[in-house]
Short mmCIF file of C-alpha atoms in Angstrom, two decimals:
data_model
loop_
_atom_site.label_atom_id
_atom_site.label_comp_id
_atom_site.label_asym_id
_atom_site.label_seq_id
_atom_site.Cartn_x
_atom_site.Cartn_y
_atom_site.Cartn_z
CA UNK N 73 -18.07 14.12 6.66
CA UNK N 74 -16.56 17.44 6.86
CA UNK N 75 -14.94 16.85 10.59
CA UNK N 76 -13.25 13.68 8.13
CA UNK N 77 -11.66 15.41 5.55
CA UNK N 78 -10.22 18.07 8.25
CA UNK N 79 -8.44 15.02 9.90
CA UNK N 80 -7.34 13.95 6.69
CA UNK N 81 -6.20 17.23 5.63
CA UNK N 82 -4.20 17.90 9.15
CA UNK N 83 -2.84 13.75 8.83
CA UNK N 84 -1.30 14.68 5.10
CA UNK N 85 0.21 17.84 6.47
CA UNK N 86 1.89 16.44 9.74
CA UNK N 87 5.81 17.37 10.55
CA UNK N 88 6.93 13.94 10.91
CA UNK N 89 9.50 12.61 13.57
CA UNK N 90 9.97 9.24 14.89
CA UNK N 91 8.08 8.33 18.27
CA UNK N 92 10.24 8.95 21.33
CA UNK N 93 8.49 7.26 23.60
CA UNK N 94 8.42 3.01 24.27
CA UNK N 95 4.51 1.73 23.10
CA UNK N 96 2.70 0.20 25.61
CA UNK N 97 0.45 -1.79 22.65
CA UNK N 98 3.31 -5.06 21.47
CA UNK N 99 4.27 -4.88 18.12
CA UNK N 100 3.39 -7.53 15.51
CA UNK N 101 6.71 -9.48 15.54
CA UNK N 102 6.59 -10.97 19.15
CA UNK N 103 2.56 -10.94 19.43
CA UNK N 104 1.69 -14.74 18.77
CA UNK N 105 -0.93 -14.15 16.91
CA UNK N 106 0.79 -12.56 13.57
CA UNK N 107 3.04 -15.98 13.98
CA UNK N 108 1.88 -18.64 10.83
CA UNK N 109 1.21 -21.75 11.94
CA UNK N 110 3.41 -25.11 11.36
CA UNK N 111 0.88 -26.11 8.59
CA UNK N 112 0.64 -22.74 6.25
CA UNK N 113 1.21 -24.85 3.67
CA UNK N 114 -2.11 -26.93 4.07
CA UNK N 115 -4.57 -23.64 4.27
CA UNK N 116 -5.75 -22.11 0.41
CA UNK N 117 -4.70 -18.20 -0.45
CA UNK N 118 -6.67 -16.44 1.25
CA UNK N 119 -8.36 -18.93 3.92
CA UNK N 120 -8.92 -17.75 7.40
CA UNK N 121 -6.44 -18.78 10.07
CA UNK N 122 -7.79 -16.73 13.20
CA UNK N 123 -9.18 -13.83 14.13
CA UNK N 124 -9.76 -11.70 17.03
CA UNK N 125 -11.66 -8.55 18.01
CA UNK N 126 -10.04 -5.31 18.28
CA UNK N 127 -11.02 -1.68 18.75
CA UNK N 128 -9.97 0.75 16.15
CA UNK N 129 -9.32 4.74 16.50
CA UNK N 130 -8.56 7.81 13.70
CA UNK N 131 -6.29 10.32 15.87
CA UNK N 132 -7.17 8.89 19.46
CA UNK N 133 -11.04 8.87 18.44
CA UNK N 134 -12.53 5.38 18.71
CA UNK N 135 -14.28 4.68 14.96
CA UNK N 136 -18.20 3.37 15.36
CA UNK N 137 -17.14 0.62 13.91
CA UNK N 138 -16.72 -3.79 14.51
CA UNK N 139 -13.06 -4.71 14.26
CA UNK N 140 -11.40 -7.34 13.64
CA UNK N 141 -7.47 -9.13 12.57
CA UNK N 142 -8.56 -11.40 10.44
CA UNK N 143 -5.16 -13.62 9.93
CA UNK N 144 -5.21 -15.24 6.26
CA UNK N 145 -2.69 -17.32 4.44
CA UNK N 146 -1.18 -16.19 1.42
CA UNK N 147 1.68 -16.16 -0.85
CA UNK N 148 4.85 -14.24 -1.26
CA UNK N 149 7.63 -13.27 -3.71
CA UNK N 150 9.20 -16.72 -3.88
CA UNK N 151 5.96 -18.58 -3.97
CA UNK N 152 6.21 -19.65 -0.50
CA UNK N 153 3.08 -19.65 1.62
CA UNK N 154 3.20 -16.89 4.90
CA UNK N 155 0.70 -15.57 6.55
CA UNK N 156 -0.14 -11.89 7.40
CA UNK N 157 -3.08 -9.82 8.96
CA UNK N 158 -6.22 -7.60 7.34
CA UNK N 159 -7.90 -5.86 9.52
CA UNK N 160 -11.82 -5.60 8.80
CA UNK N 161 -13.69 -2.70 9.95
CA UNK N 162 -17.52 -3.05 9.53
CA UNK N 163 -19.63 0.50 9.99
CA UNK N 164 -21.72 -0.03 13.18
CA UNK N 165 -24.71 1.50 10.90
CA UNK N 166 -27.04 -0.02 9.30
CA UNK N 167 -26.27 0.06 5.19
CA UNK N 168 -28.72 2.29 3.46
CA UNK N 169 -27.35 1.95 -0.09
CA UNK N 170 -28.98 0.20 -2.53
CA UNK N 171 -27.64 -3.48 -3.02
CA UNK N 172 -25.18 -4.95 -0.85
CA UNK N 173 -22.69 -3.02 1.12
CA UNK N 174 -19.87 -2.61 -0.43
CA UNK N 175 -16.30 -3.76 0.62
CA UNK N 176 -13.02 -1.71 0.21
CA UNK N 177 -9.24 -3.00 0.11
CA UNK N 178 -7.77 0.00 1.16
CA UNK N 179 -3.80 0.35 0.98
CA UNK N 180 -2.23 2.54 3.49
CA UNK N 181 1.27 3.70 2.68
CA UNK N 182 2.92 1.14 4.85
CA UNK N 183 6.29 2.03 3.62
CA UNK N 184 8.24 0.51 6.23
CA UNK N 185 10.13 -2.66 6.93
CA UNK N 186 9.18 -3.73 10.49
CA UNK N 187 5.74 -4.32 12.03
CA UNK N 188 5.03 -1.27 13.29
CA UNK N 189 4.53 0.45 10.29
CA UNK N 190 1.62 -1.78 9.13
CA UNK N 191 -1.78 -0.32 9.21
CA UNK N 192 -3.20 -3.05 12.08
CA UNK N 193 -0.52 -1.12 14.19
CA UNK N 194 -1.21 2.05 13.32
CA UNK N 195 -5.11 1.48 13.99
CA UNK N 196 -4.37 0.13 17.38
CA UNK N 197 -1.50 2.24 18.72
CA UNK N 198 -2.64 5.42 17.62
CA UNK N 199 -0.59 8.03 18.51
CA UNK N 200 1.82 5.73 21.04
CA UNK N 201 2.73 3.93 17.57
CA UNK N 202 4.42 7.28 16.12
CA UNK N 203 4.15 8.68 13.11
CA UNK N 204 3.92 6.24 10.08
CA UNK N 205 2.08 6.62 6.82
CA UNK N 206 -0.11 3.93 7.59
CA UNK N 207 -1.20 6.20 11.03
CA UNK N 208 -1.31 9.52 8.66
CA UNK N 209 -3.83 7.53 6.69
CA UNK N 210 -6.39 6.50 9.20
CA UNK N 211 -8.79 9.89 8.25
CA UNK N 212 -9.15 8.07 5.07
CA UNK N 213 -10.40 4.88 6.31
CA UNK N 214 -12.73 7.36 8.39
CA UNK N 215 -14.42 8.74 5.34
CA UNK N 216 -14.72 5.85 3.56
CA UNK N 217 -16.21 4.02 6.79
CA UNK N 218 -18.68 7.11 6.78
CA UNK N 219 -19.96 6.08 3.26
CA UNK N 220 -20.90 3.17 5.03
CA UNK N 221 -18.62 0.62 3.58
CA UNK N 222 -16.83 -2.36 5.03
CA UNK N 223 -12.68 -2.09 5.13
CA UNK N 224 -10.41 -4.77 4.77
CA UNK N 225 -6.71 -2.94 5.47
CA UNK N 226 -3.99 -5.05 5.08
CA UNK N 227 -0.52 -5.31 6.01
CA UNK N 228 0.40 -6.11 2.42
CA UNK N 229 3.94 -6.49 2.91
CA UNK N 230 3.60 -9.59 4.75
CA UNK N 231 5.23 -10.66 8.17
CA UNK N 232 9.29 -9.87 6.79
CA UNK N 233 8.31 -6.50 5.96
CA UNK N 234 9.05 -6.99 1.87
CA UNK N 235 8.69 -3.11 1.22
CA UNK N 236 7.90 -2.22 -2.56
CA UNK N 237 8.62 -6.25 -3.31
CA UNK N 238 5.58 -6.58 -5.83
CA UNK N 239 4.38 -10.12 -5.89
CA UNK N 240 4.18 -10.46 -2.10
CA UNK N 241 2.38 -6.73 -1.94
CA UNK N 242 0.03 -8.03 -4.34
CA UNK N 243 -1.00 -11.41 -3.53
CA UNK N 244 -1.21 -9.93 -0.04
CA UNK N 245 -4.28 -7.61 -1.09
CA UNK N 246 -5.85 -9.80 -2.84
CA UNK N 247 -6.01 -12.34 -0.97
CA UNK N 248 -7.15 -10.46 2.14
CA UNK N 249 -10.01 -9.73 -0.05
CA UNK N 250 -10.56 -13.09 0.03
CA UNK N 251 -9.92 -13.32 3.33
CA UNK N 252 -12.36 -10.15 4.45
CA UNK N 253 -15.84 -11.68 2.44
CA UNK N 254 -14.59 -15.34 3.86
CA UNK N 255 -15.13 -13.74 7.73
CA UNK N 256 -18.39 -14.82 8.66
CA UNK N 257 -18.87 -11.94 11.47
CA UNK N 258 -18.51 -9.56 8.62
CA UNK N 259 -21.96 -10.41 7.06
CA UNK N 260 -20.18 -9.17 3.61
CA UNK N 261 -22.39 -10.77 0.83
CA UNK N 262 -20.63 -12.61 -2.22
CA UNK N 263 -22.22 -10.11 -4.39
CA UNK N 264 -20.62 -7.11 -2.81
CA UNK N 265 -18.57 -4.59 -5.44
CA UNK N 266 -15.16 -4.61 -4.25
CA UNK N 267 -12.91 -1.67 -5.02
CA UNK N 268 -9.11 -1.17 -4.34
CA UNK N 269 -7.74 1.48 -3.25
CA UNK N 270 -4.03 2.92 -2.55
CA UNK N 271 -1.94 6.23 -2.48
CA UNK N 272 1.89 6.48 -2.99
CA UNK N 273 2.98 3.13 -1.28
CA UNK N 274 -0.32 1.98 -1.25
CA UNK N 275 -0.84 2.71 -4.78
CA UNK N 276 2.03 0.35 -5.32
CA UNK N 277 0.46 -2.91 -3.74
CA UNK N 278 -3.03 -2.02 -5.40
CA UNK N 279 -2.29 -1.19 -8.98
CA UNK N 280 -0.14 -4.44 -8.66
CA UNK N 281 -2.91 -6.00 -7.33
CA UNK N 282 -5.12 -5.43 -10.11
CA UNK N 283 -2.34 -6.26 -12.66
CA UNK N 284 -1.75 -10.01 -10.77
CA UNK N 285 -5.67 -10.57 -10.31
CA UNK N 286 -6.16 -12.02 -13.78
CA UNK N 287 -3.75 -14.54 -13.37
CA UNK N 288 -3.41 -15.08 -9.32
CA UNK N 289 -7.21 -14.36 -8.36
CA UNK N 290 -9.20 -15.13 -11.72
CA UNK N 291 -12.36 -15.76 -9.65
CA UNK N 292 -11.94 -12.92 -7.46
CA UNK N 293 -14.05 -10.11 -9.61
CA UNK N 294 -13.14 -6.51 -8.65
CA UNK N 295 -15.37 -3.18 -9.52
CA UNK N 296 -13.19 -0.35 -9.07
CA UNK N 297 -9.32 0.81 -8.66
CA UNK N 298 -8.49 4.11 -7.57
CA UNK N 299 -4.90 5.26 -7.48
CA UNK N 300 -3.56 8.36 -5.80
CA UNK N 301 0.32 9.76 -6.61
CA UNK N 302 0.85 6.20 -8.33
CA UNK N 303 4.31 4.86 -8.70
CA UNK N 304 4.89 4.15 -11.57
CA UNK N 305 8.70 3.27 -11.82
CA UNK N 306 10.13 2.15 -8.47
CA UNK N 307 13.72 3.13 -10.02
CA UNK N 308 12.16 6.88 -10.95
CA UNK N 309 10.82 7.36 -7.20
CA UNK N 310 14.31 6.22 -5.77
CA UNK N 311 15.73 8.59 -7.76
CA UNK N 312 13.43 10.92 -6.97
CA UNK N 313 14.39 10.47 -3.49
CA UNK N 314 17.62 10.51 -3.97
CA UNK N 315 19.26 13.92 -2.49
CA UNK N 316 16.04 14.80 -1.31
CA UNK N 317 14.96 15.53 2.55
CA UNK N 318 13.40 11.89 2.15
CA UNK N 319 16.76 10.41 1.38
CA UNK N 320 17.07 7.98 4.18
CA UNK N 321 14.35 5.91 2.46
CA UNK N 322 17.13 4.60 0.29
CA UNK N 323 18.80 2.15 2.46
CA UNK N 324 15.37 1.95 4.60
CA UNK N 325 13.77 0.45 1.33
CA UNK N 326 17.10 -1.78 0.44
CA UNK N 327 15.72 -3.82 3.48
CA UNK N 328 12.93 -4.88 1.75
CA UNK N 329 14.94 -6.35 -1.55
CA UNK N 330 17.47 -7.86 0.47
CA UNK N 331 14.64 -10.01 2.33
CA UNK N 332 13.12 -10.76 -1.39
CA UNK N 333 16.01 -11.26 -3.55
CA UNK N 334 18.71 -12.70 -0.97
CA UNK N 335 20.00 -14.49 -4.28
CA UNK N 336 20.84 -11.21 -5.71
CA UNK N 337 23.33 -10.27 -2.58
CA UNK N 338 22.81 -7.03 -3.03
CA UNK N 339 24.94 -5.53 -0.72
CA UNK N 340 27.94 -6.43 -2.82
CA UNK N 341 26.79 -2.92 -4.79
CA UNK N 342 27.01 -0.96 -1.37
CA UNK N 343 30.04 0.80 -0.07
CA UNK N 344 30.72 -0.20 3.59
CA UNK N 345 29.12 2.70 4.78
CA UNK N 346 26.58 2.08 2.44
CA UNK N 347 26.11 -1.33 4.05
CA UNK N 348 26.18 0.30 7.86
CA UNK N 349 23.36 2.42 6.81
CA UNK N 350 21.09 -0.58 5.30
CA UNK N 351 21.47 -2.10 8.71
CA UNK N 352 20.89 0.88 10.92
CA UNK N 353 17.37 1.23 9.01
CA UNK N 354 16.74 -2.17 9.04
CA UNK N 355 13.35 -1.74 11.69
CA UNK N 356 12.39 1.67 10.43
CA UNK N 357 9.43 3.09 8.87
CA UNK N 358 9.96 5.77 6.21
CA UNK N 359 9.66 8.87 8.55
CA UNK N 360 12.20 7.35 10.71
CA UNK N 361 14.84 6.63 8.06
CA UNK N 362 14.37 10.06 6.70
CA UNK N 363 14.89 11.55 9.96
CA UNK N 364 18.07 9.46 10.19
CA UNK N 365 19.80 10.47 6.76
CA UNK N 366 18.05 13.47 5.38
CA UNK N 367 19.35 14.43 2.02
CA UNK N 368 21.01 10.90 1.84
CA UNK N 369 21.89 10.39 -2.52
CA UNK N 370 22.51 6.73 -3.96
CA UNK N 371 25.89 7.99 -4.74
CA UNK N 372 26.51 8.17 -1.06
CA UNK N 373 26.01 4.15 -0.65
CA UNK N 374 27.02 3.27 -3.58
CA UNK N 375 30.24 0.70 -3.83
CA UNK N 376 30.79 1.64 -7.28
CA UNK N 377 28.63 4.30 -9.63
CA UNK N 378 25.58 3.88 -11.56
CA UNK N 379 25.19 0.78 -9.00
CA UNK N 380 21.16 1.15 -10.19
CA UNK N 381 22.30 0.25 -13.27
CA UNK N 382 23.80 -3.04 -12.73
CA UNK N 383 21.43 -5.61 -14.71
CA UNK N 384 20.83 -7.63 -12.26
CA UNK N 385 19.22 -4.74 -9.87
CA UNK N 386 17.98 -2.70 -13.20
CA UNK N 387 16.08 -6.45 -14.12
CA UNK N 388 14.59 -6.51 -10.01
CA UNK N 389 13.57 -3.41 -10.13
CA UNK N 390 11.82 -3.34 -13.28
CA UNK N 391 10.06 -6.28 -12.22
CA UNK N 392 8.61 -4.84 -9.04
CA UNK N 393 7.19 -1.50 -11.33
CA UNK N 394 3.89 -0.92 -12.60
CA UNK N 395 4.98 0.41 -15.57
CA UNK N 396 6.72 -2.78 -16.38
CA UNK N 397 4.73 -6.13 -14.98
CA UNK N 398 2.88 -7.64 -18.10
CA UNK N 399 -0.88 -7.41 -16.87
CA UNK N 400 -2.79 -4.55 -16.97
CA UNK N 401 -6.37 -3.81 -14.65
CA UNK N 402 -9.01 -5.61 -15.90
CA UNK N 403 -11.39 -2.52 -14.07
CA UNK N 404 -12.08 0.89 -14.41
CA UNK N 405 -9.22 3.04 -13.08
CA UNK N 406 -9.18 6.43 -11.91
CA UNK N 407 -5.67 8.43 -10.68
CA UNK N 408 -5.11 11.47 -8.98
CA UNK N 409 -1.71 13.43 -9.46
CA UNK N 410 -0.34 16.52 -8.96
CA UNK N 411 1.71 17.30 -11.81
CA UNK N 412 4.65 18.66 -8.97
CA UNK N 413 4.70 15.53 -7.30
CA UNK N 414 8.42 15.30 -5.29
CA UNK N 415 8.38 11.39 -4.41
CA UNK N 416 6.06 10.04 -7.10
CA UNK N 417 7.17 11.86 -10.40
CA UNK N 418 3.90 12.43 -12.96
CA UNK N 419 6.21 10.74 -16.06
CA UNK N 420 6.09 7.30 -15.33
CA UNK N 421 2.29 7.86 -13.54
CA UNK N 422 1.53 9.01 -16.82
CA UNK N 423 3.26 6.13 -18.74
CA UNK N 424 1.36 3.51 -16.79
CA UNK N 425 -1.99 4.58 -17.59
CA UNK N 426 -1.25 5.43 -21.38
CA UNK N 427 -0.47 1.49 -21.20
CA UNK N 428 -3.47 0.81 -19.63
CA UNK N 429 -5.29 2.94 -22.02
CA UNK N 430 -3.73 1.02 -24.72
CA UNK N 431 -4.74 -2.48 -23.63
CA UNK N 432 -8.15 -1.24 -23.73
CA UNK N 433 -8.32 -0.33 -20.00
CA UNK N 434 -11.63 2.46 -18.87
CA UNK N 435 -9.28 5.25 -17.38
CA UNK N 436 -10.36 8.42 -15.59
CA UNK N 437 -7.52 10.60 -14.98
CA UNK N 438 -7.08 13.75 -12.95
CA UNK N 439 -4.13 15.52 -12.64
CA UNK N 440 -3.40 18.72 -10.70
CA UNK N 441 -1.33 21.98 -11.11
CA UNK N 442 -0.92 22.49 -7.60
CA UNK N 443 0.12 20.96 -4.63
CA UNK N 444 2.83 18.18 -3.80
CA UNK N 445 3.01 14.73 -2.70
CA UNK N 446 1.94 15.24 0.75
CA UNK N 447 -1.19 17.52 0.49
CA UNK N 448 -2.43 15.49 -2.59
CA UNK N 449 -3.64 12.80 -0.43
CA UNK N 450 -6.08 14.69 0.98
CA UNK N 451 -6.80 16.98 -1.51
CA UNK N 452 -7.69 13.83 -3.98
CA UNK N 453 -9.56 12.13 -1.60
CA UNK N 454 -13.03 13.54 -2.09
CA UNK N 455 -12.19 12.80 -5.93
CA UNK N 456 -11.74 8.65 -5.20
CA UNK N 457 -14.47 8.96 -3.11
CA UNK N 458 -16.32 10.17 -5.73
CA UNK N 459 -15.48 7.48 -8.30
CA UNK N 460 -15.94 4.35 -5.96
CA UNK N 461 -19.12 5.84 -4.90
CA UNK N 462 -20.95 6.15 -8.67
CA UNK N 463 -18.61 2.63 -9.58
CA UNK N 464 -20.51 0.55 -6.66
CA UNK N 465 -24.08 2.27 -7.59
CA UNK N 466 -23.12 0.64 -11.23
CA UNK N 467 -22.59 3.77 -12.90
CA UNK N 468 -21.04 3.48 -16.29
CA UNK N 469 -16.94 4.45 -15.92
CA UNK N 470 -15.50 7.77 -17.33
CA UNK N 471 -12.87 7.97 -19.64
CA UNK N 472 -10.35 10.48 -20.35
CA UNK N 473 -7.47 8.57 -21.96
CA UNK N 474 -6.91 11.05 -24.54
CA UNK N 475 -5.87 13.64 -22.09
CA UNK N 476 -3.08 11.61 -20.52
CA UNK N 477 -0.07 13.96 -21.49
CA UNK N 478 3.31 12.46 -22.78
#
């Protein structure tokens, strides 16, 4: 456990640059088997299409573990039926917990928009595959593998890449949840706790998760949701990028709402320039586009000012936020923050949970006065652990609500 959180701690502290050279392992958008088939429409959210072995590896290190892609159809942000990919990792050990073993959506932060920054790249291309936050992530996986739980990682954003778009992010966890304790060769058991779990991006897709389940997955009964530097506020974190050496993840992350919201035509609000720059980014993960236009503002882009503030983008991207979707978790939550977070700002974090709290949710809360955005993913690690661990041994949830600052 101890070699684990080193490799998480060395992932989270990485000096990021994209991959120089060509990957020998295909990408998902030319390998048949991330293509849906002719009848999506005929399969049920979260029904098994195919699947196919695979070995998986943390850092170049093969994980003692089964693999598999487990292709699944779901739904995305229009309410059109795609398909997209988990990929279920199932500890070669024998469970020794009490109860069944449990099963884990974990969200990596795939923060990209093109295949290669979803996790079932990252777990197959290793280091070839460069560095994404889904690869950064794979220490994590290892230690929660070690507990001896079964993974289902998927590539929430779906098979157009819909980065920070909400309802496909969502529907796409959930229903590889579905998907993972469908998969026969799993052997997971129908009474299995099921936690989520995300940090930064992947807090995104599994807070949002949890919010949609009541309504989109009412059958589907979670235990547990840990969070990690949640966003709270997509407009607050692209300010927060905005000017910053992450800047580049501005017209990256446009990519994702153009493919969503091509109704919208958003780059009417983007200066020709502006408009160069959402192409040139247009197959990049977020390391890539910041190393492309570091220190990059909105106002750079921007066709005229305060373009954020149009109501038609205002209204889209309050309704891909946390903060702002109706539903609230219907399971215990727990969140780790550091209070000098640089992408994920603590104020809207903060703002979510009070609502939470407020709706009558069980929130644990644990918020830092040191560290940043980067070394708080492994530095809250051992703290989710913690929480999933005493939620699956049905351990009554802690509550802190009342310390939530405003």
């Amino acid at each position: 456990m101890r070699l684990l959180t080193t490799l998480a701690v060395a992932a989270s502290l990485f000096v990021v640059l994209p991959a120089t050279a060509a990957p020998t392992m295909p990408v998902p958008e030319p390998d048949l088997f991330f293509r849906a088939p002719a009848d999506i429409a005929s399969y049920r959210p979260g029904q098994v299409i195919a699947s196919r072995p695979v070995d998986a590896a943390v850092f170049g290190l093969p994980l003692p573990v089964r693999a598999w892609q487990v292709k699944y159809r779901t739904t995305d942000s229009r309410l059109r039926p795609i398909a997209t990919v988990t990929t279920v990792l199932v500890p070669q050990a024998a469970w020794q917990g009490p109860g069944p073993r449990p099963l884990v959506s974990y969200q990596t932060a795939e923060d990209g928009v093109a295949g290669r920054c979803a996790p079932s790249y990252a777990l197959r291309a290793g280091f070839e595959g460069g560095f994404t936050g889904s690869f950064t992530e794979t220490p994590i996986m290892a230690a929660a593998l070690a507990k001896g739980w079964v993974l289902s990682v998927p590539d929430y954003e779906g098979p157009n890449s819909e980065f920070l778009v909400a309802g496909t992010q969502a529907r796409g966890v959930l229903d590889g949840i579905r998907a993972a304790r469908r998969f026969r060769p799993a052997g997971i058991s129908a009474k299995a706790p099921v936690g989520v779990w995300g940090y930064s991006g992947g807090s995104l897709a599994s807070v949002t998760a949890a919010q949609f389940q009541p309504t989109y997955a009412p059958r589907l009964k979670l235990t547990a949701l840990a969070l990690g530097g949640l966003l709270g506020d997509v407009r607050a974190t692209i300010d927060a990028f905005s000017g910053s050496i992450g800047g580049g993840a501005i017209p990256m992350g446009i990519n994702g709402f153009l493919r969503a919201y091509p109704r919208l035509r958003l780059m009417q609000y983007l200066s020709p320039s502006g408009q160069e720059r959402v192409r040139e980014t247009s197959r990049d993960c977020l390391f890539d586009a910041a190393a492309r236009y570091p220190f990059l503002r909105v106002a750079d882009i921007e066709a005229t000012p305060n373009a954020l503030d149009a109501p038609p983008v205002a209204r889209m991207l309050r309704q891909n936020s946390p903060l702002h979707i109706a539903g609230v978790p219907r399971v215990p939550v727990y969140e780790y923050h550091t209070v000098l977070d640089e992408f994920a700002p603590i104020g809207p974090a903060r703002a979510t949970l009070r609502k939470f709290c407020a709706q009558g949710v069980r929130v644990e809360y644990d918020e830092k006065l040191i560290g940043e955005h980067l070394t708080e993913i492994a530095l809250g690690m051992g703290g989710a652990l913690e929480f999933l661990t005493r939620r699956f041994a049905g351990q009554p949830a802690r509550v802190n609500c009342a310390r939530i600052p405003r």
